[in-house]
XYZ file of C-alpha atoms in Angstrom:
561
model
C 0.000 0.000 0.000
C 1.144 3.505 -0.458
C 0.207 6.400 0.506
C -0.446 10.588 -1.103
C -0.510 13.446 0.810
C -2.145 16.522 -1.466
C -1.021 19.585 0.500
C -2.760 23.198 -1.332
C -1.960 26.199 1.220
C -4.572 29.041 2.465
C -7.569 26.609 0.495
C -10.900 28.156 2.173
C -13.404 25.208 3.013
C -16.284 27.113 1.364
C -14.538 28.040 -1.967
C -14.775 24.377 -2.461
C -18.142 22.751 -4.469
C -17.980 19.530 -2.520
C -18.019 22.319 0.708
C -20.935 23.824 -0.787
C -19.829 26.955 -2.493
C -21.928 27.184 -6.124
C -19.948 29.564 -8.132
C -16.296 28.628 -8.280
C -15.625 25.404 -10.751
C -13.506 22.576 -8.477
C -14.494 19.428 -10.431
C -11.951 17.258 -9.287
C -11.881 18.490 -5.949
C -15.518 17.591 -5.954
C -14.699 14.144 -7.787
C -12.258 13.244 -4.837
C -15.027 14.194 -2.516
C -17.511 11.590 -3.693
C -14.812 9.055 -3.648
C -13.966 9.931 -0.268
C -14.146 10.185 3.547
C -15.220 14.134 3.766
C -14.813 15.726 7.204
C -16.894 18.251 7.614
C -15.456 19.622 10.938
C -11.363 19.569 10.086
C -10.292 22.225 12.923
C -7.014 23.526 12.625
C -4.642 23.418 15.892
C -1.008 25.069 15.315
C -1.121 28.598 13.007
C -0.250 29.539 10.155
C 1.886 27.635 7.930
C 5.254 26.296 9.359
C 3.477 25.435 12.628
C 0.709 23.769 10.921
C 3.458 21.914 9.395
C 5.082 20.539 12.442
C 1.725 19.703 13.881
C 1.449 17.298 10.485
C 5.001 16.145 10.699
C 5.185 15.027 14.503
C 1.691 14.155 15.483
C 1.613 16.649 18.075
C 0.480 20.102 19.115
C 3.050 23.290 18.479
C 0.951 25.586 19.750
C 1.464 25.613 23.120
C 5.168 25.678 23.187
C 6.699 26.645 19.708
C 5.509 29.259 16.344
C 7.593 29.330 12.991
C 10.624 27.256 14.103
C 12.881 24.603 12.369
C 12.807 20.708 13.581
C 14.198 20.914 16.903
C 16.563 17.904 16.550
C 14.916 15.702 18.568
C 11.779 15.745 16.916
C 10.692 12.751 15.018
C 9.132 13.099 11.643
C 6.419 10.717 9.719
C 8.909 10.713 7.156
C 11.293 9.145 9.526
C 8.918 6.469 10.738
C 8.485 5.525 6.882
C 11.283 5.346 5.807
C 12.698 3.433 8.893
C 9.469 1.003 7.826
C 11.521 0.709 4.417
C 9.000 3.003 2.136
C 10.453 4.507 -0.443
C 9.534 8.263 0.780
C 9.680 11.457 -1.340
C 8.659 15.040 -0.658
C 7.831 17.785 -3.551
C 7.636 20.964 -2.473
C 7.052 24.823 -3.467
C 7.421 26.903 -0.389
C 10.569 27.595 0.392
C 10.415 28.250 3.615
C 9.418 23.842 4.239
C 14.043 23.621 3.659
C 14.477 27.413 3.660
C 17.455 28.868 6.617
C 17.422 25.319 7.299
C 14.181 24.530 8.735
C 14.669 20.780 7.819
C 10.796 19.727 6.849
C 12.828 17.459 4.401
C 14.146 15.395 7.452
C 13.416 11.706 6.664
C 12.547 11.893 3.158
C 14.533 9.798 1.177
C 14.574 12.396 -1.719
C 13.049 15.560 -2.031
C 12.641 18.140 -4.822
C 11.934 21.430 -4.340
C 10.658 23.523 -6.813
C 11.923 26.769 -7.528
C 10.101 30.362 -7.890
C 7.100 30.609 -5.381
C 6.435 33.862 -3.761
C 9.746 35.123 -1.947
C 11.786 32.456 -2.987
C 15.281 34.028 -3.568
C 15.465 32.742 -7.073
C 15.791 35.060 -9.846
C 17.158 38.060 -10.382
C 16.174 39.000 -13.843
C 16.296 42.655 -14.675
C 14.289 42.520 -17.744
C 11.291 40.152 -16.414
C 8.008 42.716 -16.392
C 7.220 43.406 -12.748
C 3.635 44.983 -12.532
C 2.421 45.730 -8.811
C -0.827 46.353 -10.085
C -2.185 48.889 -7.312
C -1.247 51.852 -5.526
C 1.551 51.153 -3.447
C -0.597 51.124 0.537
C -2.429 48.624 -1.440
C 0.502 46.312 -1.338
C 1.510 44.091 1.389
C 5.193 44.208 0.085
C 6.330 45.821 -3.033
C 9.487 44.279 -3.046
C 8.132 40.682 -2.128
C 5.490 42.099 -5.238
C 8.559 42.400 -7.729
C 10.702 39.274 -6.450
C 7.444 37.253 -7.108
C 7.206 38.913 -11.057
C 10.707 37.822 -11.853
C 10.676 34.158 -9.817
C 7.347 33.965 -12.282
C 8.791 34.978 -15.365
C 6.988 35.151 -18.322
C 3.787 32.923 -18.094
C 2.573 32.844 -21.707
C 1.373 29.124 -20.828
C -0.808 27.351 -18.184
C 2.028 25.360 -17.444
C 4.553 28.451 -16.831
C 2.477 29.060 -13.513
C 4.296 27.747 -10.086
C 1.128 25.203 -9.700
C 1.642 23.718 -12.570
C 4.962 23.300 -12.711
C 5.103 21.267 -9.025
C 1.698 19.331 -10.095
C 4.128 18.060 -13.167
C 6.717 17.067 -10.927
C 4.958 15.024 -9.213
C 3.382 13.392 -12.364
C 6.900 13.046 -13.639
C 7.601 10.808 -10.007
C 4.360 8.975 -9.879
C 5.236 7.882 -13.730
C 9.109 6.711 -12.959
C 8.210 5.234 -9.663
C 4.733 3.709 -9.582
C 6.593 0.516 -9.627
C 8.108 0.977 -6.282
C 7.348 -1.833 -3.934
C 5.617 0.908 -1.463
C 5.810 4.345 -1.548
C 4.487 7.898 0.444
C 4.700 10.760 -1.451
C 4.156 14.403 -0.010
C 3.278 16.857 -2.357
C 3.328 20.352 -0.511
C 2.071 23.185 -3.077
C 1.948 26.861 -1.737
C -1.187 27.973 -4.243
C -3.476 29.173 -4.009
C -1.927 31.703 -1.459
C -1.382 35.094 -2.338
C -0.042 36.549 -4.227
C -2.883 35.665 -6.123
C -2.088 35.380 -9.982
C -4.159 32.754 -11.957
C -4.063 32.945 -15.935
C -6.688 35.783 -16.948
C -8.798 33.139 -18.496
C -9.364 31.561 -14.828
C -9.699 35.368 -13.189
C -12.357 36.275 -16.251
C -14.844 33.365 -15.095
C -15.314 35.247 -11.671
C -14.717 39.067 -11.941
C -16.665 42.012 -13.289
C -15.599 42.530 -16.987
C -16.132 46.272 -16.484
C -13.688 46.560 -13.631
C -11.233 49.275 -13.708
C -10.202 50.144 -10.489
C -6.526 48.308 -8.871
C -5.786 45.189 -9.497
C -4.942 43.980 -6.026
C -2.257 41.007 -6.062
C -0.887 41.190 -2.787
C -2.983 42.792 -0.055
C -1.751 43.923 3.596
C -3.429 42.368 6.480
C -5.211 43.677 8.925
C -8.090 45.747 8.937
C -9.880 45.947 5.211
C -10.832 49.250 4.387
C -8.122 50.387 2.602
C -10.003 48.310 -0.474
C -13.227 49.854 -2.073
C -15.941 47.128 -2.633
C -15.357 46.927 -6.156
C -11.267 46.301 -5.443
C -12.347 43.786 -2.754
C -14.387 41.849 -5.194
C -11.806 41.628 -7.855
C -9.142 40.491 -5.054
C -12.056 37.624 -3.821
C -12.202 36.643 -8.290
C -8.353 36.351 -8.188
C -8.446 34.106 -5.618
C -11.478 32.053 -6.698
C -9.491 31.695 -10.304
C -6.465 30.549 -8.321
C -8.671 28.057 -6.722
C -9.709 26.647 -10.377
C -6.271 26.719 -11.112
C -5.125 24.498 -8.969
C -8.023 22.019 -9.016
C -7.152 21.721 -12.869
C -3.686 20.859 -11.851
C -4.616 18.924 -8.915
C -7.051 16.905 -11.089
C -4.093 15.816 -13.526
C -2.143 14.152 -10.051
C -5.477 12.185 -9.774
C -5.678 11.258 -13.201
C -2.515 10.060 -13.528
C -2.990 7.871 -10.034
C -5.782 6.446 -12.131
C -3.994 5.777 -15.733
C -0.974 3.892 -13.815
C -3.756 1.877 -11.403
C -2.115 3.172 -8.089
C -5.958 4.249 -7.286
C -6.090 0.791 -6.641
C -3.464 0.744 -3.646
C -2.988 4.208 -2.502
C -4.092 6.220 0.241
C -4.654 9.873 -0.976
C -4.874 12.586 1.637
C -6.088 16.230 0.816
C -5.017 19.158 2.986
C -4.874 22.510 3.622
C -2.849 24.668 6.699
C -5.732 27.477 6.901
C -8.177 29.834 5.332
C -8.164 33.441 4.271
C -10.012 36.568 5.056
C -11.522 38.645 2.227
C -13.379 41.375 4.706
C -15.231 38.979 6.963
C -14.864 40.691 10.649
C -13.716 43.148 8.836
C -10.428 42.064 8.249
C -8.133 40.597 5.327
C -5.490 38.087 5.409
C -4.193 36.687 8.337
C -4.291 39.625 10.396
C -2.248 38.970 14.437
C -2.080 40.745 17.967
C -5.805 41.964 18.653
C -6.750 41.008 15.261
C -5.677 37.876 14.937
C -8.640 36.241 16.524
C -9.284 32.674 14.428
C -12.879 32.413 13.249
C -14.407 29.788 11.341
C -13.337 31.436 8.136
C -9.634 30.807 9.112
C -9.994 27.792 11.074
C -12.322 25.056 9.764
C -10.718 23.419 7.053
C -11.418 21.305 4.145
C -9.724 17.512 4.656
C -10.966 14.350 2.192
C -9.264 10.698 2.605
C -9.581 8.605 -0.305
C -9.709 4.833 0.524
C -8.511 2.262 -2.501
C -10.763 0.123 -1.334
C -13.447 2.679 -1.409
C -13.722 2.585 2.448
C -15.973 5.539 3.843
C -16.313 6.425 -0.111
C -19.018 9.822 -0.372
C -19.461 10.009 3.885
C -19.692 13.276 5.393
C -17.981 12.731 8.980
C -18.918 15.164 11.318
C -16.698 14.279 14.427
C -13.505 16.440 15.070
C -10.310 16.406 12.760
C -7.174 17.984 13.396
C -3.580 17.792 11.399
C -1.987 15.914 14.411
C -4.357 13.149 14.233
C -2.574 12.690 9.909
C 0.142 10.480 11.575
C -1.205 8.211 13.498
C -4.140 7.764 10.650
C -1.183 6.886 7.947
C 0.568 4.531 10.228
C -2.460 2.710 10.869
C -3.593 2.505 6.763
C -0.263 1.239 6.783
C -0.023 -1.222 9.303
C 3.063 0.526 10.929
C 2.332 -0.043 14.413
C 4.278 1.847 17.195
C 4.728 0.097 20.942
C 2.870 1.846 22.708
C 4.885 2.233 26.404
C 2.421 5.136 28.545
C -0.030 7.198 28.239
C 1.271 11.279 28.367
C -0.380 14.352 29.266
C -2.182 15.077 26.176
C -1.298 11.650 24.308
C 0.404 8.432 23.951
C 3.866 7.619 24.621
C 4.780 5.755 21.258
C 8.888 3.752 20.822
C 9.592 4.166 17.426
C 12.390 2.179 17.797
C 15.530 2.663 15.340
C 13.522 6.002 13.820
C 12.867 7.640 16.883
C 12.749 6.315 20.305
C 9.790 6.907 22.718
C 7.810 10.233 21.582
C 4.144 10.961 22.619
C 1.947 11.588 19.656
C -1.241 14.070 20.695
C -2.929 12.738 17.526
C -5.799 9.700 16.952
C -6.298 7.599 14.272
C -9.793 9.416 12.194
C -10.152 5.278 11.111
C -13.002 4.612 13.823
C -14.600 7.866 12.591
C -14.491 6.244 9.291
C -15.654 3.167 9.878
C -18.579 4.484 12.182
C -17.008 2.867 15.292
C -16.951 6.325 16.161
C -18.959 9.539 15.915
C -15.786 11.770 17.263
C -12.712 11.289 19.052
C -12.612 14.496 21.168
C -15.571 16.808 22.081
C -13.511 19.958 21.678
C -10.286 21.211 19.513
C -8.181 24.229 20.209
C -6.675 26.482 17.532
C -4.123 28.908 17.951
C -0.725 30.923 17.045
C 2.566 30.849 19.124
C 3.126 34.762 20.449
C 6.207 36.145 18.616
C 7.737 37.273 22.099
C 7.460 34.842 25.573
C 9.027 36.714 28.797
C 10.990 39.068 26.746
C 12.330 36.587 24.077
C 11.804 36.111 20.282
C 10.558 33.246 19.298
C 9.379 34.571 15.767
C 12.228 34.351 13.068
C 12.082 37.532 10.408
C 11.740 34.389 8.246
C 8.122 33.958 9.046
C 7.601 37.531 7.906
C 9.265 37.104 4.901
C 6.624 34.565 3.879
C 3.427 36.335 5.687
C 3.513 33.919 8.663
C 3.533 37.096 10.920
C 2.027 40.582 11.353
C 1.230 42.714 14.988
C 2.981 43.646 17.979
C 5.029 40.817 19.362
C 3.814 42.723 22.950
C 0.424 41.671 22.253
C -0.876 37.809 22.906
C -3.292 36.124 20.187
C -6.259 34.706 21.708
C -6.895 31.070 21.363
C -10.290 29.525 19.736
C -11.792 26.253 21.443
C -14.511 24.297 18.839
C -16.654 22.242 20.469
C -19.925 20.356 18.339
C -22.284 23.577 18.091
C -20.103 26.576 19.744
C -17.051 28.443 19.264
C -15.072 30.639 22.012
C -12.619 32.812 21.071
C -10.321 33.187 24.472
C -8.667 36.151 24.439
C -5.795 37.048 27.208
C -7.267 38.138 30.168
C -6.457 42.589 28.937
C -9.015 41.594 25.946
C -12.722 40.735 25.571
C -13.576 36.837 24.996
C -16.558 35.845 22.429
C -19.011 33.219 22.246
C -20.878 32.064 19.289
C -23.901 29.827 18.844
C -22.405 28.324 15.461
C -26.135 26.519 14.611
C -27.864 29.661 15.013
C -24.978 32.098 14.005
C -22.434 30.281 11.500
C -20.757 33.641 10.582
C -20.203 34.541 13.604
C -21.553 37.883 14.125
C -23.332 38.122 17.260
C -21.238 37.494 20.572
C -23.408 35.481 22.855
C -20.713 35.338 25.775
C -22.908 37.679 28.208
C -25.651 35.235 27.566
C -23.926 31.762 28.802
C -21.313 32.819 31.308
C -20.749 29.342 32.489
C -20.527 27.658 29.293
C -18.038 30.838 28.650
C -16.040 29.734 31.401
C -15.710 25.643 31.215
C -14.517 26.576 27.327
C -11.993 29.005 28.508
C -10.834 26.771 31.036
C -10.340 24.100 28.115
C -7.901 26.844 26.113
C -6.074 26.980 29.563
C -5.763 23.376 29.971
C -4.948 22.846 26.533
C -1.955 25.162 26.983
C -0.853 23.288 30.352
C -0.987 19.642 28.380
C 1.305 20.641 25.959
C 4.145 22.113 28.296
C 3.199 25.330 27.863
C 5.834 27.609 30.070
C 4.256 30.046 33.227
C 4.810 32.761 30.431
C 3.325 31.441 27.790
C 0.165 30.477 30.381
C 0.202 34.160 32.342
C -1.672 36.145 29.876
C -4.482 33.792 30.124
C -4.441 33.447 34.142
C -3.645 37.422 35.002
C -4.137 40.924 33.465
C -0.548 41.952 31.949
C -2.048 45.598 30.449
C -1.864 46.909 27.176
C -0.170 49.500 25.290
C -2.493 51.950 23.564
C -1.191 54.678 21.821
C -0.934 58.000 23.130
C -3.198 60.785 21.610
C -0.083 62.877 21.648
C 2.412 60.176 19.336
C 3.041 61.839 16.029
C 1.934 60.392 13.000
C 2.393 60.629 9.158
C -0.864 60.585 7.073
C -2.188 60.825 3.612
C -5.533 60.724 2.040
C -6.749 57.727 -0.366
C -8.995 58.318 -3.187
C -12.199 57.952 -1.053
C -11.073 60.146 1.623
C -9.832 57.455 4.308
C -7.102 58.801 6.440
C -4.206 56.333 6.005
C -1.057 56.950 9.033
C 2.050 55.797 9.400
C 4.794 55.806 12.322
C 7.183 57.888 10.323
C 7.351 60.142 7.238
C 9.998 57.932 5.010
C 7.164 55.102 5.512
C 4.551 57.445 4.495
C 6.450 58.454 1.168
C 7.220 55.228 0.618
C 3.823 54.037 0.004
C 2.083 57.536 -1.208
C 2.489 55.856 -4.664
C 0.227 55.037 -7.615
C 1.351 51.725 -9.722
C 3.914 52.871 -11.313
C 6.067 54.375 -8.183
C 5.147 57.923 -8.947
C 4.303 60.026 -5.456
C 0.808 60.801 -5.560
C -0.238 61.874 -2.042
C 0.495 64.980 0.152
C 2.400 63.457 3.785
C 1.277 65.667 6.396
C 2.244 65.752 10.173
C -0.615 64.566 12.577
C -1.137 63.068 15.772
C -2.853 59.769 16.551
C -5.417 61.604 18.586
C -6.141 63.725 15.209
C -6.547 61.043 13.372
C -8.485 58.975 16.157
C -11.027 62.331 16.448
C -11.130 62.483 12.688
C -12.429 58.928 12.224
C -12.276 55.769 14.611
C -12.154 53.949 11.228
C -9.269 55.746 10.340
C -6.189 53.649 9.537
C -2.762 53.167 11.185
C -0.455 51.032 9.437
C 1.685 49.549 12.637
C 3.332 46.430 13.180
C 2.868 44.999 9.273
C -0.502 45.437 9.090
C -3.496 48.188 9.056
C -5.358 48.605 12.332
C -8.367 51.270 12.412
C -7.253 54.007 14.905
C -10.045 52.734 17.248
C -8.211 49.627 17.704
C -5.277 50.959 19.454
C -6.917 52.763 22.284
């Protein structure tokens, strides 16, 4: 038996037809889906993309203790397990940052490929490659990471010059030289559809408004979403839909080819994602952090399918509880790679791994009994959350995970955690911040805060986030936000500010002038706004809605009170 891992970062659950979405084409998505074990509640745990990573690659949860880190060295991969187990195991991956400043998500393959070009990948250096931003420059999370992507790119005259396409071939290009392999696990980790989002125009054209003529958006900042018009918004939500098509055309070619060489027949195939994406829900874009990195349903609930060859749990909607750690322990199972199990842990099992790895506890459980309706879930509750970039003064956040959007906000200010259970959602917030509740059967979208109305429920769930925390080794200072009041930092009415006007009027501040100019820009670079002096009570009096642009991201002045 072998098994597939199908890997598509930032893939929102509902942009998917077998998810229920009714205007964006996913065919072979929505082919797998009928062929396969659907969950319908896939939560995330560890946040954003190199934690969700080791959270898939260990069995366990990051959350509590780590963020975007390497391997530490004693960490013990799935890849490791395999190939100790004699599979012939191969990764194929597109973002860099999976090997990047040695990060070592390769450990334990026996090969691995990586393919070149995606996003801020420090590839080419072409002078002559067109490099378009598209928008006004405070439209643009990174203008530089904006032109780096244009050259990696190149020219894409073809469907196949696109980054998607070119790692969905590799992996054809394996499949067809090594089907024959006695036993196999392949991992094929693609980065699309993240942004920036830049799908052929044929794929963009099936989605957007033909008489658009406003910025075309690529790349937008995070946080707070006003800095977009409706109409801008719109064609940034059809760029991503046609990247979504994109990739389920390429995707669909992997599948077909696991069907012309018969390894549908004895193969496991796995699809994943890390996340979601915000497009103005909450009021917010991207993956927004500090205050405004609270993880709804939008970011957290994922889409997750496991084809069966032997059609096992074929076209079932599972609605117990998911989560990435629980991939490892489901793939040694399919497999018939059985650890010794030697205790039971604090959130898990103590596993000996023998020759690959020793003893290691594994936080994960097998989604088999969920499949074959031995079980309806195997937890009542999963926590979601992201690793602050500073614990008790230190920084735990590489620049790295900036580099590749894994981080925006004030390293000063803690991320609340979310705890799922079957019909509610909390968001737990550090004890300086308001919590929220939501009824998700009455309120999926999560727009009316119920906490007021159900203190003790709100309490037992918080108490969950805490203990989730404590499990996994969190440290007293990773825990003391959520036991104690550690204050805030507003800004002071008096700190001096450097703002422009957009087209519409919105005040738009920054921390200095130089950052002000440097952004002031229309398309082509040219300075097109006026830089006054202000203060952030000004701008705060003018309009709470107001934007500051602190900490990589836009806040509304009214946030930083």
């Amino acid at each position: 038996m072998n098994v597939i891992v199908l890997m598509n970062d930032t893939f929102r659950r509902d942009h998917m037809g077998a998810y229920g979405n009714d205007w964006i084409r996913t065919p072979n998505f929505d082919h797998l889906a009928e062929q396969s074990a659907v969950f319908d509640r896939a939560y995330i745990a560890s946040y954003p993309t190199i934690p969700n990573r080791w959270d898939l690659a260990t069995g366990r949860y990051g959350f509590p203790t780590r963020g975007w880190e390497p391997l530490d060295p004693n960490d013990v991969t799935l890849a490791q397990i395999l190939t100790g187990a004699g599979y012939t195991t191969q990764l194929i991956y597109d973002p860099p940052q999976i090997g990047y400043h040695n990060y070592d998500y390769t450990r334990g393959f026996k090969t691995w490929w990586w393919v070149r070009g995606q996003h801020a990948d420090p590839y080419m250096s072409d002078p002559e490659v067109p490099q378009p931003i598209g928008a006004q420059w405070h439209k643009v999370k990174s203008v530089e990471g904006m032109r780096l992507f244009r050259r990696n790119q190149g020219i894409q005259r073809y469907d196949r010059d696109h980054t998607i396409s070119r790692i969905a071939q590799s992996a054809i290009d394996w499949l067809e030289t090594n089907h024959r392999q006695e036993k196999f696990f392949l991992w094929v980790d693609m980065w699309d559809p993240h942004e920036p989002f830049d799908p052929p125009w044929y794929d963009i054209a099936r989605y957007h408004d033909p008489d658009f003529d406003g910025d075309r958006v690529y790349y937008p900042p995070y946080g707070r979403a006003n800095f977009l018009d409706d109409a801008e918004r719109a064609y940034v939500k059809a760029l991503y839909a046609g990247l979504v098509t994109q990739v389920d055309r390429w995707v669909g070619r992997i599948l077909e080819t696991l069907e012309r060489l018969q390894l549908d027949k004895n193969t496991l195939v796995l699809q994943l994602t890390d996340h979601g994406h915000l497009f103005g829900e909450h009021d917010l874009e991207g993956k927004p952090g500090g205050q405004l990195g609270n993880l709804y349903e939008t970011t957290t609930r994922v889409p997750m399918m496991m084809r069966h060859p032997d059609g096992l749990g074929a076209g079932k909607r599972i609605q117990g509880l998911a989560q990435p750690v629980d991939v490892l322990p489901t793939i040694l199972e399919f497999l018939g790679v059985d650890p010794k199990k030697k205790s039971d842990g604090e959130s898990g099992q103590i596993l000996d791994f023998g020759a690959a790895g020793g003893e290691q506890e594994i936080h994960g459980r097998s989604l088999w009994p969920m499949v074959r309706s031995e079980a309806g879930s195997i937890r009542d509750h999963v926590v979601s959350g992201r690793f602050p970039a500073v614990v008790d003064g230190e920084q735990r956040q590489p620049g790295v995970g900036h580099l590749f959007d894994g981080w925006v906000g004030s390293g000063r200010v803690i991320e609340a955690l979310t705890v799922t259970e079957e019909k509610w959602a909390m968001i737990c917030s550090p004890h300086d911040r308001e919590s929220e509740l939501y009824d998700l059967a009455a309120d999926p979208d999560q727009l009316n805060n119920v906490i007021s109305d159900h203190p003790d429920r709100a309490a037992r769930m918080y108490q969950q986030a805490v203990d989730a925390l404590r499990a996994g080794g969190a440290s007293d200072a990773r825990l003391r936000p959520f036991l104690e009041d550690i204050g805030s930092e507003p800004l002071s009415d008096s700190e001096p500010l450097w703002m422009f006007r957009d087209d519409r009027g919105v005040a738009i501040a920054y921390p200095t002038e130089s950052e002000a100019e440097a952004v002031g820009r229309d398309a082509e670079g040219n300075p097109i706004r006026k830089i006054e002096k202000t203060t952030f009570g000004k701008v705060l009096a003018d309009d709470e809605k107001n934007l500051v642009f602190v900490h990589g991201q836009y806040y509304w002045a009214s946030d930083l009170t």
